[in-house]
Amino acid sequence: MIRVEHLTKDYPMAGGTVRALHEVSFEIPTGSLAAIMGQSGSGKTTLLNLLGGLDGPTAGRYWLNGRDVSDFGVVEWSRERNRTIGFVFQAFNLLPSMSALGNVELPLVYRRVAPRQRRQRAQAVLETMGLANRSHHRPTELSGGQQQRVAIARALVGDPPLLLADEPTGNLDAETGQEILDLLAALHRQGRTIVIVTHSAEVAARCEVVLQMRDGRMLPATAGADGGVAHDLG
Amino acid sequence: MTWADSLRTAWAGMWSSKLRALLTMLGVIIGVAAVITLVAIGNGASQAVASRIETLGTNVLFVTPGPGTPFTTRQVAYIRDNTPVARVVVPLLNSGGQLSVGTSTLPAPVVGTTPGYQALGAIHLAAGRFLAPADITFNRDAVVLGANVSQALFGAGNPVGAHVSLLGQRFTVVGVLQPVGQGPGVSQDNSVFIPLPVAQFLLSTQNLSAVLVGASSPTAASQAQDLLTNLYTNRFGSASSVTVASEDQVLATLSATRATFTNLLAGTALISLVVGGIGIMNIMLVSVTERTREIGVRRAVGAVPEDVVLQFLLEAMVMSLTGGALGVGVGLVLVHLAPLILKTPAVFTPSAVVLAFVFSTLVGLVFGMYPAVKASHLHPIDALRHSG
Ligand SMILES: Nc1ncnc2c1ncn2[C@@H]1O[C@H](COP(=O)(O)OP(=O)(O)OP(=O)(O)O)[C@@H](O)[C@H]1O
Ligand SMILES: [Mg+2]
């Protein structure tokens, strides 16, 4: 699913450049659950943004689904995100002026799905998230856990094979966080490739691929608790 | 994203801050309403000019002194002696005065002239008579009222024989004119006519404002014009010290002035539209900043830069076009109110609506483009990281 080689990312700063990623290479097979771990500032978010094409690398190559996407332009990446990638952010990033339904519909709007169909589809996904009776609420009228489930519904509505989640439980209490992780694990069992940035060793232990980062470098690869067999989180 | 979706998003964006959108649109509303109203007033004036060309007859020349040129009653005899083709030569002294009857007063243009004025063919009496030779000879305080003046001071009644006070003197009304309709500048309906010597005495002047020369045919009028032009150019050594022009020419000049005036007004109105556009641009820039994060989210779920351009450009267009439509409404109301409030004719022209719409579309496009393009150039990561 994902293969990167010598991926490097420099941020130009006033007093020189900051090297956030240093020749990172790894592979995440299709259908696996992967964790990216590391201290704060080690480059996890930077890496995830590169994987989702929200930012471009300074150097290195990237294959997504067997295709070399290293030289993708802005428009190609927009299409790619729309079709094959779902994002879940730590800060939820829902649009406050829209209902839960409107937020979930958004990827389908840019896929030019007709209004009636995308409403049905969004409603169906919200139902699977247990939010059937919240679809007309604004994000501010929802709890943190509910907001994150709306965000996951938005990531899933276009049925992308890859889900990228940057500390999806970072803004939630332990119990709600567990619920969200269970949800991601269930999605993984349905065959999706899921990459989670997490600080939790417990979560990482259940992942088939664990990428350890330190100061922008990738530490030697370690396998999950039982050598790559899919497990439920928690 | 489809056009319908972009439009819906744009409309929702505007609707979510109605007051702000309305205030932003105000510039365009005022601009469009101003274009429509001012063009209508300008057109009204021009049409009135056209309809007035017939009132004094086309065979009348205006002999008007330039500033500082001595031009006394003697010019009447001078012109009559040197212009055999002239049928009638009439002196004019224009002024303004306050008419009062009892407690009601009215400001009105005052024309000092002689009975010959009637021979020019523009005077049609509703009651009484026009100024008579005896009024001149004996310096009688006689006055002939224009239709509107009579209406304003005496209502529907017949004022002949009544007294009005004017320029500190008590005048006797000897006649009332029939209405001729709204005209440019000074209308005969709003004027009053008094004997020239009385006017000169009350205003303590020997000078005239103009001498009217009536000829019996257009050919005779143009002969008289050439003759008088030469005469005065030779006499004063400058072509501009005394102007000799037919009424058509005077009115054409007036008409041209009006047209220039209308264009100026329309130009001013268009400038206010541009100012409205700057208001839209300002608010759109604020909106882009406020919604930076939204832009990031949209980009993250698959919006291409063109989608972002379209969203914000359409929002600017929706504002300018809604403003334009409201402005047309306000303009139409003003066009109907203008004759009542400003006492000036206003003629509505559909082309003004087209002009206003084209302009407000342009304003939306031109001033919406920069904020929209700016929004689309935002880097998705920077946009998502934006706080607030
Ligand atoms: N836009 C930027 N400009 C300059 N430097 C940046 C930028 N974004 C990240 N960095 C730097 O890159 C390094 C990695 O940042 P990153 O956000 O990827 O860390 P992280 O592993 O996600 O940390 P955390 O766990 O706190 O979220 C940091 O040193 C950070 O200062
Ligand atoms: Mg991070």
XYZ file of C-alpha atoms and ligand atoms in Angstrom:
654
model
C 0.000 0.000 0.000
C 2.610 2.489 1.133
C 6.312 2.454 0.333
C 8.646 5.371 0.914
C 12.375 5.640 0.307
C 14.736 8.252 1.695
C 11.906 10.654 2.371
C 13.290 13.977 3.571
C 11.452 17.105 4.616
C 13.073 20.449 5.343
C 11.174 23.435 6.649
C 12.786 26.715 5.642
C 13.103 28.945 8.690
C 14.513 32.384 9.348
C 17.785 31.034 10.787
C 18.299 28.178 8.305
C 16.279 25.066 7.608
C 14.722 22.635 10.069
C 15.064 19.032 8.928
C 11.836 17.436 10.188
C 12.343 14.155 8.311
C 15.706 12.617 7.557
C 15.851 9.992 4.787
C 12.980 7.930 6.123
C 12.275 4.563 4.429
C 9.580 2.026 5.281
C 6.728 -0.018 3.893
C 3.160 -0.550 5.068
C 1.423 -3.525 3.404
C -2.153 -3.288 2.216
C -4.713 -4.071 4.876
C -2.399 -3.557 7.814
C -2.801 -1.525 10.955
C 0.265 0.663 11.441
C 1.348 2.897 14.318
C 3.724 5.817 14.059
C 5.313 6.506 17.418
C 7.889 8.884 18.786
C 8.399 11.843 21.066
C 6.852 15.159 20.455
C 8.616 16.907 17.629
C 10.053 13.715 16.166
C 8.293 14.278 12.836
C 5.171 12.085 13.062
C 2.710 14.706 11.862
C 5.127 15.800 9.175
C 5.349 12.228 7.920
C 1.584 11.689 7.959
C 1.047 14.928 6.021
C 3.501 13.728 3.384
C 1.715 10.366 3.184
C -1.560 12.191 2.585
C -0.080 14.604 0.048
C -1.043 17.615 2.164
C 2.605 18.592 1.932
C 5.359 17.665 -0.482
C 8.716 16.101 0.445
C 12.019 17.878 -0.075
C 13.541 14.647 -1.386
C 12.798 10.934 -1.588
C 10.271 8.767 -3.348
C 6.805 7.576 -2.438
C 4.689 4.745 -3.902
C 1.015 4.587 -3.053
C -0.912 1.512 -4.190
C 1.986 0.606 -6.432
C 1.999 3.993 -8.159
C 4.859 6.448 -7.914
C 3.185 9.536 -6.483
C 6.419 11.404 -5.683
C 5.855 13.940 -8.426
C 2.118 14.422 -7.991
C 0.908 17.985 -8.373
C -1.620 19.819 -6.261
C -4.595 18.728 -8.362
C -3.529 15.071 -8.601
C -3.152 14.947 -4.837
C -6.569 16.493 -4.319
C -8.099 13.757 -6.481
C -6.058 11.083 -4.726
C -7.140 12.264 -1.276
C -10.713 12.438 -2.423
C -10.725 8.833 -3.676
C -8.199 6.818 -1.699
C -7.392 8.595 1.553
C -9.484 9.450 4.612
C -8.062 11.869 7.185
C -8.852 11.913 10.882
C -7.331 14.817 12.788
C -6.604 15.320 16.434
C -8.530 18.600 16.314
C -11.511 16.967 14.491
C -11.533 19.833 11.950
C -15.267 19.834 11.319
C -16.798 22.877 9.626
C -18.727 24.703 12.379
C -21.306 26.227 10.027
C -22.490 22.849 8.761
C -24.498 20.034 10.308
C -22.893 16.665 10.978
C -24.524 15.447 7.778
C -23.133 18.365 5.775
C -19.655 17.695 7.108
C -19.813 14.009 6.272
C -21.087 14.762 2.766
C -18.148 17.010 1.946
C -15.828 14.492 0.207
C -18.745 13.379 -1.981
C -19.443 17.006 -2.931
C -15.968 17.178 -4.439
C -16.564 13.825 -6.092
C -19.612 15.363 -7.808
C -22.052 12.875 -6.339
C -25.651 14.062 -6.731
C -27.102 15.690 -3.581
C -29.742 13.041 -2.891
C -27.323 10.114 -3.178
C -24.619 11.699 -1.089
C -27.133 12.585 1.614
C -28.279 8.981 1.769
C -24.716 7.704 1.838
C -23.661 10.184 4.537
C -26.698 9.322 6.634
C -25.895 5.621 6.301
C -22.306 6.124 7.448
C -23.444 8.285 10.376
C -25.787 5.467 11.353
C -22.955 2.956 11.453
C -21.162 5.421 13.767
C -24.197 5.375 16.059
C -25.037 8.997 15.208
C -28.270 8.502 13.268
C -30.166 10.911 15.507
C -27.392 13.528 15.524
C -27.071 14.126 11.804
C -28.646 17.588 11.936
C -26.619 18.789 14.893
C -23.867 21.321 14.476
C -20.395 20.239 15.653
C -20.690 22.597 18.643
C -23.795 20.697 19.711
C -21.885 17.408 19.890
C -19.533 15.904 22.489
C -15.854 15.429 21.668
C -16.308 11.720 21.031
C -19.310 12.366 18.821
C -17.374 15.005 16.883
C -14.534 12.572 16.303
C -17.008 9.940 15.123
C -18.462 12.479 12.687
C -14.911 13.152 11.497
C -14.336 9.408 11.022
C -17.634 9.164 9.163
C -16.384 11.954 6.894
C -13.133 10.056 6.319
C -15.085 6.900 5.480
C -17.923 8.247 3.386
C -15.969 7.984 0.138
C -14.942 4.419 1.047
C -11.178 5.049 0.791
C -8.832 2.069 1.188
C -6.432 4.109 3.366
C -7.189 5.915 6.617
C -4.632 8.317 8.130
C -5.277 9.301 11.744
C -3.072 11.813 13.588
C -3.532 11.270 17.318
C -7.271 10.710 16.868
C -7.741 10.258 20.624
C -5.469 13.114 21.687
C -8.350 15.423 22.548
C -10.563 12.792 24.173
C -10.746 11.251 27.631
C -9.454 7.687 28.065
C -12.815 5.960 27.773
C -13.983 7.896 24.714
C -10.542 7.438 23.208
C -10.920 3.688 23.646
C -14.257 3.811 21.819
C -12.651 5.589 18.884
C -9.781 3.081 18.771
C -12.278 0.207 18.813
C -14.002 1.841 15.892
C -10.716 2.089 13.947
C -9.920 -1.522 14.767
C -13.303 -2.588 13.433
C -12.629 -0.665 10.237
C -9.287 -2.396 9.954
C -10.997 -5.766 10.193
C -13.135 -4.753 7.223
C -9.910 -4.647 5.212
C -8.827 -1.020 5.331
C -5.227 0.062 5.690
C -5.006 2.287 8.746
C -2.088 4.421 9.891
C -2.380 5.888 13.393
C -0.041 8.364 15.028
C -0.151 7.522 18.709
C 1.742 7.932 21.965
C 0.180 4.805 23.455
C 2.435 1.728 23.669
C -0.711 -0.268 24.348
C -2.177 0.751 21.003
C 1.125 0.144 19.238
C 1.336 -3.334 20.685
C -1.728 -4.324 18.702
C -0.409 -2.976 15.423
C 1.190 -5.081 12.720
C 3.612 -2.327 11.760
C 5.152 0.024 14.287
C 7.265 2.897 13.037
C 9.425 4.411 15.735
C 10.692 7.898 15.074
C 13.304 10.002 16.785
C 14.467 13.435 15.675
C 13.167 12.961 12.164
C 14.767 9.547 11.697
C 13.157 6.139 11.569
C 14.467 3.649 14.150
C 15.012 0.050 12.948
C 11.666 -1.556 12.203
C 9.942 -3.480 14.936
C 7.015 -5.791 14.376
C 3.867 -5.692 16.479
C 3.282 -7.874 19.524
C 2.766 -11.101 17.651
C 4.606 -10.676 14.457
C 2.071 -9.147 12.145
C -1.167 -10.908 12.939
C -4.108 -8.584 12.947
C -5.528 -7.930 16.384
C -8.142 -5.772 17.912
C -6.958 -2.678 19.636
C -7.539 -2.510 23.349
C -17.590 20.300 -7.125
C -20.471 21.147 -9.419
C -21.650 24.677 -10.179
C -24.880 24.075 -8.317
C -22.920 22.984 -5.237
C -20.594 25.968 -5.525
C -23.563 28.300 -5.750
C -25.225 26.661 -2.762
C -22.007 26.958 -0.761
C -21.591 30.585 -1.797
C -25.169 31.399 -0.850
C -24.801 29.629 2.496
C -21.571 31.516 3.125
C -23.344 34.830 2.578
C -26.460 33.794 4.470
C -24.467 32.805 7.529
C -23.577 36.472 8.110
C -26.573 38.345 6.771
C -25.954 41.734 8.357
C -22.359 41.789 7.232
C -23.370 40.751 3.725
C -26.030 43.465 3.623
C -23.615 46.152 4.795
C -21.101 44.942 2.240
C -23.712 45.028 -0.499
C -24.790 48.540 0.468
C -22.083 50.091 -1.681
C -23.301 48.174 -4.729
C -26.962 48.847 -3.873
C -26.329 52.590 -3.654
C -24.162 52.566 -6.762
C -26.702 50.711 -8.901
C -29.644 52.742 -7.565
C -27.685 55.928 -8.274
C -26.849 54.877 -11.837
C -30.486 54.108 -12.604
C -31.914 57.219 -10.932
C -29.371 59.702 -12.246
C -29.519 58.359 -15.786
C -33.331 58.584 -15.586
C -33.175 62.198 -14.400
C -30.654 63.057 -17.088
C -32.855 61.465 -19.724
C -35.886 63.269 -18.379
C -34.110 66.587 -18.719
C -32.921 65.805 -22.247
C -36.408 64.806 -23.367
C -37.799 67.998 -21.854
C -35.190 69.928 -23.834
C -36.299 68.204 -27.009
C -39.945 68.941 -26.360
C -39.177 72.588 -25.605
C -37.465 73.267 -28.922
C -40.838 74.032 -30.437
C -42.086 76.392 -27.718
C -40.387 79.620 -28.768
C -40.371 78.696 -32.424
C -37.330 77.756 -34.456
C -36.973 81.155 -36.083
C -35.907 82.995 -32.949
C -32.341 84.212 -32.305
C -30.843 84.917 -28.897
C -28.436 87.838 -28.798
C -26.609 87.519 -25.489
C -23.825 89.766 -24.195
C -20.670 88.167 -22.858
C -19.567 89.038 -19.325
C -18.651 92.716 -18.970
C -20.045 93.767 -22.349
C -22.257 96.862 -21.992
C -25.633 95.906 -23.428
C -28.352 98.464 -22.849
C -31.842 99.082 -24.214
C -30.222 100.965 -27.068
C -29.180 97.618 -28.560
C -32.825 96.970 -29.440
C -32.929 99.903 -31.820
C -29.412 99.108 -33.055
C -30.367 95.557 -33.942
C -33.669 96.614 -35.478
C -31.942 99.223 -37.666
C -29.227 96.845 -38.853
C -31.327 93.740 -39.363
C -34.069 94.390 -41.874
C -34.932 90.678 -41.971
C -35.924 90.783 -38.323
C -39.653 90.538 -37.834
C -39.624 91.387 -34.158
C -36.893 92.454 -31.713
C -37.555 92.021 -28.004
C -35.368 92.969 -25.046
C -35.128 90.687 -22.006
C -33.944 91.312 -18.476
C -33.881 88.134 -16.411
C -33.835 88.203 -12.651
C -35.304 86.426 -9.682
C -37.726 87.641 -7.044
C -39.977 86.704 -4.180
C -43.693 86.892 -4.944
C -46.103 87.250 -2.074
C -49.844 87.392 -1.694
C -51.083 87.698 1.852
C -49.034 85.156 3.757
C -48.052 82.905 0.890
C -44.748 83.554 -0.850
C -43.034 81.989 -3.806
C -39.617 82.521 -5.367
C -39.865 82.899 -9.128
C -37.773 83.910 -12.130
C -38.756 87.453 -13.165
C -38.607 88.391 -16.844
C -38.633 92.081 -17.735
C -39.719 92.453 -21.375
C -41.959 94.315 -23.801
C -45.282 93.433 -25.478
C -43.280 92.299 -28.499
C -42.469 89.108 -26.602
C -45.954 87.875 -27.389
C -45.224 88.242 -31.109
C -42.509 85.549 -30.827
C -45.387 83.095 -30.658
C -44.692 81.381 -27.331
C -47.320 83.144 -25.256
C -50.738 81.589 -24.869
C -52.995 83.324 -22.411
C -55.272 81.462 -20.045
C -56.840 84.646 -18.690
C -56.494 88.436 -19.023
C -53.898 89.906 -21.372
C -50.137 90.072 -21.890
C -48.084 93.230 -21.239
C -49.444 96.133 -23.290
C -47.619 99.167 -24.825
C -49.229 101.406 -22.229
C -47.649 99.346 -19.420
C -44.245 100.273 -20.866
C -45.054 103.884 -21.602
C -46.477 104.597 -18.180
C -44.229 102.294 -16.177
C -47.223 100.426 -14.844
C -46.672 97.819 -12.190
C -48.366 95.080 -14.194
C -47.454 91.420 -14.008
C -48.314 88.342 -16.085
C -48.091 85.080 -14.152
C -46.877 81.725 -15.431
C -49.326 78.840 -15.000
C -47.566 77.273 -12.010
C -47.120 80.605 -10.239
C -50.809 81.360 -10.571
C -51.678 77.881 -9.366
C -49.355 78.174 -6.374
C -50.527 81.605 -5.241
C -54.184 81.640 -6.225
C -55.130 78.015 -6.736
C -57.776 77.428 -9.331
C -59.209 80.948 -8.981
C -58.756 83.735 -11.527
C -56.097 86.133 -10.209
C -56.581 88.837 -12.841
C -57.002 92.139 -11.029
C -55.442 90.799 -7.823
C -52.331 92.327 -6.304
C -49.009 90.633 -5.640
C -45.949 92.054 -4.021
C -42.672 91.633 -5.939
C -39.255 93.280 -5.623
C -40.685 95.563 -2.935
C -43.426 96.838 -5.183
C -47.149 96.139 -5.432
C -48.061 94.726 -8.841
C -51.437 94.170 -10.421
C -51.970 90.844 -12.143
C -53.084 91.539 -15.730
C -52.856 88.057 -17.198
C -52.174 84.361 -16.662
C -50.428 82.033 -19.147
C -51.423 78.565 -20.168
C -49.117 75.791 -19.016
C -46.471 74.711 -21.535
C -45.019 71.851 -19.518
C -41.779 71.157 -17.730
C -38.760 72.538 -19.507
C -35.033 72.838 -18.971
C -33.590 75.625 -16.880
C -36.130 78.392 -16.417
C -39.623 77.295 -17.345
C -42.161 79.763 -18.575
C -44.719 78.130 -16.273
C -42.729 79.147 -13.208
C -41.880 82.665 -14.410
C -43.557 86.030 -14.161
C -43.389 88.807 -16.781
C -43.222 92.531 -15.965
C -42.606 95.636 -18.114
C -38.899 96.058 -18.952
C -38.593 99.696 -17.683
C -40.138 98.683 -14.366
C -37.711 95.779 -14.039
C -34.731 97.999 -14.927
C -35.862 100.608 -12.413
C -36.417 98.111 -9.596
C -33.113 96.363 -10.280
C -31.362 99.736 -10.901
C -29.717 98.704 -14.159
C -29.681 99.898 -17.753
C -28.442 96.587 -19.100
C -30.310 93.730 -20.755
C -29.814 89.992 -20.322
C -30.548 89.260 -23.951
C -32.341 90.477 -27.042
C -34.602 88.058 -28.877
C -34.818 88.432 -32.634
C -37.729 86.767 -34.401
C -37.472 86.157 -38.143
C -40.225 85.035 -40.436
C -38.438 82.007 -41.871
C -35.456 79.785 -41.092
C -33.597 81.362 -44.017
C -34.268 84.825 -42.685
C -33.181 83.707 -39.219
C -29.880 82.368 -40.491
C -29.301 85.564 -42.555
C -29.978 87.619 -39.443
C -27.620 85.443 -37.440
C -24.723 85.943 -39.895
C -25.385 89.645 -40.053
C -25.549 90.148 -36.321
C -22.517 87.981 -35.679
C -20.437 90.101 -38.079
C -21.862 93.287 -36.689
C -20.983 92.527 -33.096
C -17.631 90.954 -33.869
C -16.632 94.127 -35.722
C -18.047 96.360 -33.079
C -16.456 94.763 -30.022
C -13.498 93.169 -31.788
C -14.168 89.767 -30.308
C -16.533 87.008 -31.303
C -17.276 86.122 -27.702
C -18.402 89.530 -26.441
C -21.862 89.029 -27.916
C -23.231 85.620 -28.833
C -25.829 85.269 -31.553
C -27.466 81.865 -31.579
C -30.740 80.388 -32.700
C -32.911 78.836 -30.063
C -32.124 75.431 -31.537
C -28.453 76.139 -31.017
C -28.993 77.415 -27.502
C -31.043 74.347 -26.689
C -28.591 72.054 -28.438
C -25.825 73.527 -26.312
C -28.020 73.139 -23.266
C -28.815 69.598 -24.309
C -25.150 68.795 -24.775
C -24.420 70.290 -21.379
C -27.167 68.125 -19.929
C -25.724 65.052 -21.615
C -22.290 65.837 -20.224
C -23.927 66.349 -16.871
C -25.764 63.031 -17.122
C -22.540 61.278 -18.055
C -20.799 62.911 -15.132
C -23.563 61.795 -12.778
C -23.488 58.281 -14.180
C -19.696 58.330 -13.860
C -19.954 59.383 -10.234
C -22.464 56.612 -9.641
C -20.166 54.092 -11.307
C -17.354 55.267 -9.061
C -19.552 54.495 -6.071
C -20.062 51.030 -7.553
C -16.310 50.610 -7.690
C -16.124 51.741 -4.069
C -18.774 49.107 -3.331
C -16.541 46.582 -5.056
C -13.641 47.530 -2.836
C -15.952 46.908 0.135
C -16.711 43.455 -1.220
C -13.035 42.740 -1.728
C -12.279 43.860 1.808
C -14.931 41.604 3.312
C -13.935 38.686 1.113
C -10.336 39.028 2.306
C -11.581 38.993 5.906
C -13.772 36.010 5.085
C -10.857 34.103 3.552
C -8.767 34.727 6.665
C -11.610 33.706 8.967
C -12.224 30.551 7.000
C -8.615 29.545 6.439
C -9.194 26.376 8.397
C -12.314 25.575 6.409
C -10.243 25.938 3.245
C -7.698 23.499 4.704
C -10.425 20.984 5.532
C -11.943 21.270 2.068
C -8.556 20.768 0.475
C -7.916 17.751 2.735
C -11.120 16.027 1.605
C -10.418 16.604 -2.051
C -11.151 20.193 -3.124
C -8.853 21.299 -5.934
C -7.689 24.931 -5.959
C -10.260 25.752 -8.649
C -13.027 24.584 -6.313
C -11.798 27.083 -3.734
C -11.555 29.880 -6.324
C -15.073 29.128 -7.509
C -16.484 29.053 -3.985
C -15.139 32.465 -2.989
C -15.571 34.067 -6.391
C -19.199 32.978 -6.488
C -19.699 34.296 -2.985
C -18.429 37.709 -4.122
C -20.602 37.483 -7.246
C -23.675 36.462 -5.286
C -23.121 39.514 -3.076
C -22.554 41.951 -5.922
C -25.451 40.582 -7.977
C -27.847 40.493 -5.016
C -26.705 44.057 -4.289
C -27.286 44.877 -7.960
C -30.807 43.431 -7.900
C -31.689 45.298 -4.698
C -30.137 48.425 -6.223
C -32.359 48.098 -9.304
C -35.379 47.868 -6.981
C -34.325 50.936 -5.012
C -33.518 52.727 -8.279
C -36.981 52.032 -9.716
C -38.604 53.416 -6.573
C -36.420 56.537 -6.748
C -37.196 57.028 -10.444
C -40.874 57.151 -9.512
C -40.278 59.413 -6.530
C -37.896 61.841 -8.257
C -40.587 63.810 -10.123
C -42.577 64.172 -6.900
C -39.704 65.139 -4.615
C -37.194 66.862 -6.882
C -39.811 68.294 -9.273
C -37.734 67.090 -12.174
C -38.846 64.674 -14.865
C -37.242 61.224 -14.746
C -37.436 58.816 -17.643
C -36.587 55.215 -16.852
C -34.324 53.456 -19.361
C -33.930 49.676 -19.417
C -30.389 50.136 -20.689
C -29.481 51.674 -17.323
C -30.519 48.399 -15.670
C -28.385 46.457 -18.113
C -25.487 48.830 -17.479
C -25.909 48.473 -13.731
C -26.052 44.684 -13.934
C -23.081 44.399 -16.228
C -21.161 46.663 -13.897
C -22.095 44.842 -10.719
C -21.153 41.540 -12.345
C -17.822 43.048 -13.316
C -17.381 44.470 -9.836
C -18.012 41.033 -8.298
C -15.626 39.365 -10.733
C -12.841 41.903 -10.524
C -12.922 42.486 -6.790
C -13.777 38.893 -5.873
C -10.967 37.445 -7.952
C -8.032 38.448 -5.799
C -9.410 37.100 -2.486
C -10.573 33.903 -4.222
C -7.228 33.272 -5.874
C -5.506 34.092 -2.611
C -7.677 31.501 -0.857
C -6.859 28.868 -3.456
C -3.130 29.471 -3.097
C -3.239 28.635 0.599
C -1.175 25.579 1.385
C -3.508 22.918 2.844
C -1.145 22.280 5.748
C -0.775 25.949 6.636
C -4.527 26.360 6.322
C -5.238 23.426 8.645
C -2.699 24.634 11.172
C -4.232 28.128 11.145
C -5.553 28.920 14.591
C -9.083 30.226 14.963
N 5.644 24.438 9.458
C 6.780 24.183 10.112
N 7.779 25.048 10.013
C 8.961 24.785 10.635
N 9.184 23.733 11.363
C 8.215 22.825 11.506
C 6.948 23.011 10.882
N 6.162 21.958 11.194
C 6.915 21.152 11.964
N 8.134 21.692 12.151
C 9.223 21.085 12.918
O 9.390 19.777 12.466
C 9.623 18.911 13.551
C 8.589 17.780 13.551
O 7.316 18.305 13.791
P 6.020 17.412 13.836
O 4.846 18.290 13.935
O 6.069 16.472 12.669
O 6.243 16.606 15.192
P 5.314 15.511 15.856
O 6.132 14.276 15.921
O 4.025 15.422 15.155
O 5.114 16.090 17.321
P 3.834 15.997 18.263
O 3.841 14.631 18.870
O 4.098 17.032 19.296
O 2.640 16.284 17.424
C 9.534 19.759 14.800
O 10.861 20.029 15.217
C 8.865 21.008 14.378
O 9.370 22.108 15.062
Mg 1.996 15.844 15.678
